[in-house]
């Protein structure tokens, strides 16, 4: 018996790559990978607040935490798709988990060297691992069962993601942030060698969440390694026919209007989500000077709880209603709530930002599944999924633009106009999808 058959598999693969039924253990194990990248992303929002004070950064410069993180996704998504095409989804998951572990261990020398650029390198390495994970897990979740349930299946897997976001913030709140005065006030009260030592002590606190993550990742890596997974690749009479070249694939996708619109929508959605979450803590700190970082992080906890509830409610609605209509409703409310963030004049705008997070819930999974569904020739699925993951680069671009606008205007609220425009385009995308579906009927 081979090593990966210790936990066996009993399903039938269909010619189009889907399965006659979903293997529950494998699907659950696959879904457990989703909160692992949510945990890393949730910690980024903590690190932005911590690094901004310790390294004396502008809002623009602090947003480069997200640029380093999501830049790794962009660069490695296509190589990850090649691994899937030539070998398997499982191998891509194992590679992703392994590189994720390496990235987490890089925080240990980074904390000793105490330079912003070294931390960014560690975050980039983590993102390389996550690029392999997301490229494989998102597409695999749509394929590991019947085609009719692909969108719902991915949305259910994605419901695990906010658990990771919430865990990341909680780890940061209790292991990185401290009680007492806000960090900038503690830093301002010191000078010289005492200030340098205090800054190093605060950087050392960033190690503790990653120690916990490494342990979880090692356990997950071992379980995935000993579990057999289905291939979920389309069957053809001629093996050569199933191996489309990169140039052929890109030509096909470049002519696919729905797919290209989906890439734009995903780029803007991820950028908007990242920007809103990156600056929610900063917005709370700016509007209430009595808050410290640990207290302000509570609002991110509320945001991620809202994100989970929004995704859960959307799953229930999409089981009975057209997913496009559900997302149109969510997007309309999202535009309205972000408009209030921009125009409001008291602390209630923070709660509006939190409500916006509730409306993010079903966006990523639905855009991803709808974009994959636009690829009718399933030979291009792996590369198409990788390109959708590459659109995560929006998380590197939009927060920087929002931070730049904040620095330029001196108003964190005004800067949320960038996210508002992004949500408006997502609304247009789902409205267009609904129109296309009605025409097809």
PDB file of N, CA, C and O in Angstrom, residues 50 111 171-179 200-209 294:
ATOM      1  N   UNK A  50       1.380  47.833  13.914  1.00  0.00           N
ATOM      2  CA  UNK A  50       2.594  47.729  14.726  1.00  0.00           C
ATOM      3  C   UNK A  50       3.795  48.357  14.018  1.00  0.00           C
ATOM      4  O   UNK A  50       4.549  49.143  14.608  1.00  0.00           O
ATOM      5  N   UNK A 111      13.099  39.425  13.199  1.00  0.00           N
ATOM      6  CA  UNK A 111      12.921  40.151  14.460  1.00  0.00           C
ATOM      7  C   UNK A 111      14.261  40.532  15.066  1.00  0.00           C
ATOM      8  O   UNK A 111      14.378  41.530  15.782  1.00  0.00           O
ATOM      9  N   UNK A 171      -4.794  36.329  17.710  1.00  0.00           N
ATOM     10  CA  UNK A 171      -3.391  36.079  18.022  1.00  0.00           C
ATOM     11  C   UNK A 171      -2.615  37.386  18.117  1.00  0.00           C
ATOM     12  O   UNK A 171      -1.793  37.575  19.022  1.00  0.00           O
ATOM     13  N   UNK A 172      -2.886  38.289  17.174  1.00  0.00           N
ATOM     14  CA  UNK A 172      -2.208  39.580  17.191  1.00  0.00           C
ATOM     15  C   UNK A 172      -2.615  40.432  18.374  1.00  0.00           C
ATOM     16  O   UNK A 172      -1.781  41.110  18.988  1.00  0.00           O
ATOM     17  N   UNK A 173      -3.904  40.380  18.716  1.00  0.00           N
ATOM     18  CA  UNK A 173      -4.401  41.211  19.814  1.00  0.00           C
ATOM     19  C   UNK A 173      -3.736  40.844  21.133  1.00  0.00           C
ATOM     20  O   UNK A 173      -3.331  41.727  21.910  1.00  0.00           O
ATOM     21  N   UNK A 174      -3.622  39.554  21.392  1.00  0.00           N
ATOM     22  CA  UNK A 174      -3.135  39.118  22.705  1.00  0.00           C
ATOM     23  C   UNK A 174      -1.634  38.838  22.738  1.00  0.00           C
ATOM     24  O   UNK A 174      -1.022  38.894  23.813  1.00  0.00           O
ATOM     25  N   UNK A 175      -1.031  38.528  21.585  1.00  0.00           N
ATOM     26  CA  UNK A 175       0.384  38.180  21.573  1.00  0.00           C
ATOM     27  C   UNK A 175       1.286  39.296  21.052  1.00  0.00           C
ATOM     28  O   UNK A 175       2.492  39.302  21.344  1.00  0.00           O
ATOM     29  N   UNK A 176       0.725  40.222  20.255  1.00  0.00           N
ATOM     30  CA  UNK A 176       1.539  41.317  19.701  1.00  0.00           C
ATOM     31  C   UNK A 176       1.228  42.642  20.391  1.00  0.00           C
ATOM     32  O   UNK A 176       2.124  43.315  20.914  1.00  0.00           O
ATOM     33  N   UNK A 177      -0.029  43.031  20.415  1.00  0.00           N
ATOM     34  CA  UNK A 177      -0.408  44.295  21.054  1.00  0.00           C
ATOM     35  C   UNK A 177      -0.321  44.176  22.574  1.00  0.00           C
ATOM     36  O   UNK A 177      -0.469  43.094  23.146  1.00  0.00           O
ATOM     37  N   UNK A 178      -0.117  45.319  23.238  1.00  0.00           N
ATOM     38  CA  UNK A 178       0.009  45.346  24.692  1.00  0.00           C
ATOM     39  C   UNK A 178      -1.063  46.239  25.299  1.00  0.00           C
ATOM     40  O   UNK A 178      -1.714  47.015  24.611  1.00  0.00           O
ATOM     41  N   UNK A 179      -1.221  46.116  26.612  1.00  0.00           N
ATOM     42  CA  UNK A 179      -2.128  46.992  27.340  1.00  0.00           C
ATOM     43  C   UNK A 179      -1.466  48.360  27.563  1.00  0.00           C
ATOM     44  O   UNK A 179      -0.292  48.553  27.258  1.00  0.00           O
ATOM     45  N   UNK A 200      12.743  46.938  19.775  1.00  0.00           N
ATOM     46  CA  UNK A 200      13.128  45.554  19.539  1.00  0.00           C
ATOM     47  C   UNK A 200      12.240  44.590  20.321  1.00  0.00           C
ATOM     48  O   UNK A 200      11.874  43.522  19.828  1.00  0.00           O
ATOM     49  N   UNK A 201      11.897  44.984  21.537  1.00  0.00           N
ATOM     50  CA  UNK A 201      11.013  44.151  22.355  1.00  0.00           C
ATOM     51  C   UNK A 201       9.639  44.006  21.697  1.00  0.00           C
ATOM     52  O   UNK A 201       9.050  42.908  21.683  1.00  0.00           O
ATOM     53  N   UNK A 202       9.129  45.085  21.127  1.00  0.00           N
ATOM     54  CA  UNK A 202       7.833  45.048  20.450  1.00  0.00           C
ATOM     55  C   UNK A 202       7.896  44.193  19.176  1.00  0.00           C
ATOM     56  O   UNK A 202       6.938  43.496  18.837  1.00  0.00           O
ATOM     57  N   UNK A 203       9.049  44.228  18.495  1.00  0.00           N
ATOM     58  CA  UNK A 203       9.205  43.391  17.302  1.00  0.00           C
ATOM     59  C   UNK A 203       9.284  41.911  17.677  1.00  0.00           C
ATOM     60  O   UNK A 203       8.801  41.047  16.947  1.00  0.00           O
ATOM     61  N   UNK A 204       9.897  41.610  18.827  1.00  0.00           N
ATOM     62  CA  UNK A 204       9.980  40.231  19.281  1.00  0.00           C
ATOM     63  C   UNK A 204       8.593  39.640  19.511  1.00  0.00           C
ATOM     64  O   UNK A 204       8.381  38.438  19.338  1.00  0.00           O
ATOM     65  N   UNK A 205       7.646  40.482  19.879  1.00  0.00           N
ATOM     66  CA  UNK A 205       6.291  40.003  20.129  1.00  0.00           C
ATOM     67  C   UNK A 205       5.627  39.487  18.858  1.00  0.00           C
ATOM     68  O   UNK A 205       4.669  38.706  18.930  1.00  0.00           O
ATOM     69  N   UNK A 206       6.106  39.930  17.685  1.00  0.00           N
ATOM     70  CA  UNK A 206       5.514  39.458  16.426  1.00  0.00           C
ATOM     71  C   UNK A 206       5.818  37.986  16.162  1.00  0.00           C
ATOM     72  O   UNK A 206       5.183  37.361  15.310  1.00  0.00           O
ATOM     73  N   UNK A 207       6.795  37.418  16.889  1.00  0.00           N
ATOM     74  CA  UNK A 207       7.152  36.007  16.657  1.00  0.00           C
ATOM     75  C   UNK A 207       6.101  35.037  17.173  1.00  0.00           C
ATOM     76  O   UNK A 207       5.890  33.967  16.600  1.00  0.00           O
ATOM     77  N   UNK A 208       5.447  35.386  18.262  1.00  0.00           N
ATOM     78  CA  UNK A 208       4.625  34.416  18.973  1.00  0.00           C
ATOM     79  C   UNK A 208       3.473  33.838  18.141  1.00  0.00           C
ATOM     80  O   UNK A 208       3.253  32.620  18.170  1.00  0.00           O
ATOM     81  N   UNK A 209       2.722  34.652  17.377  1.00  0.00           N
ATOM     82  CA  UNK A 209       1.661  34.048  16.559  1.00  0.00           C
ATOM     83  C   UNK A 209       2.191  33.056  15.538  1.00  0.00           C
ATOM     84  O   UNK A 209       1.552  32.033  15.257  1.00  0.00           O
ATOM     85  N   UNK A 294      -4.537  47.510  21.150  1.00  0.00           N
ATOM     86  CA  UNK A 294      -5.246  46.292  21.537  1.00  0.00           C
ATOM     87  C   UNK A 294      -6.753  46.529  21.562  1.00  0.00           C
ATOM     88  O   UNK A 294      -7.539  45.700  21.102  1.00  0.00           O
TER      89      UNK A 294
END
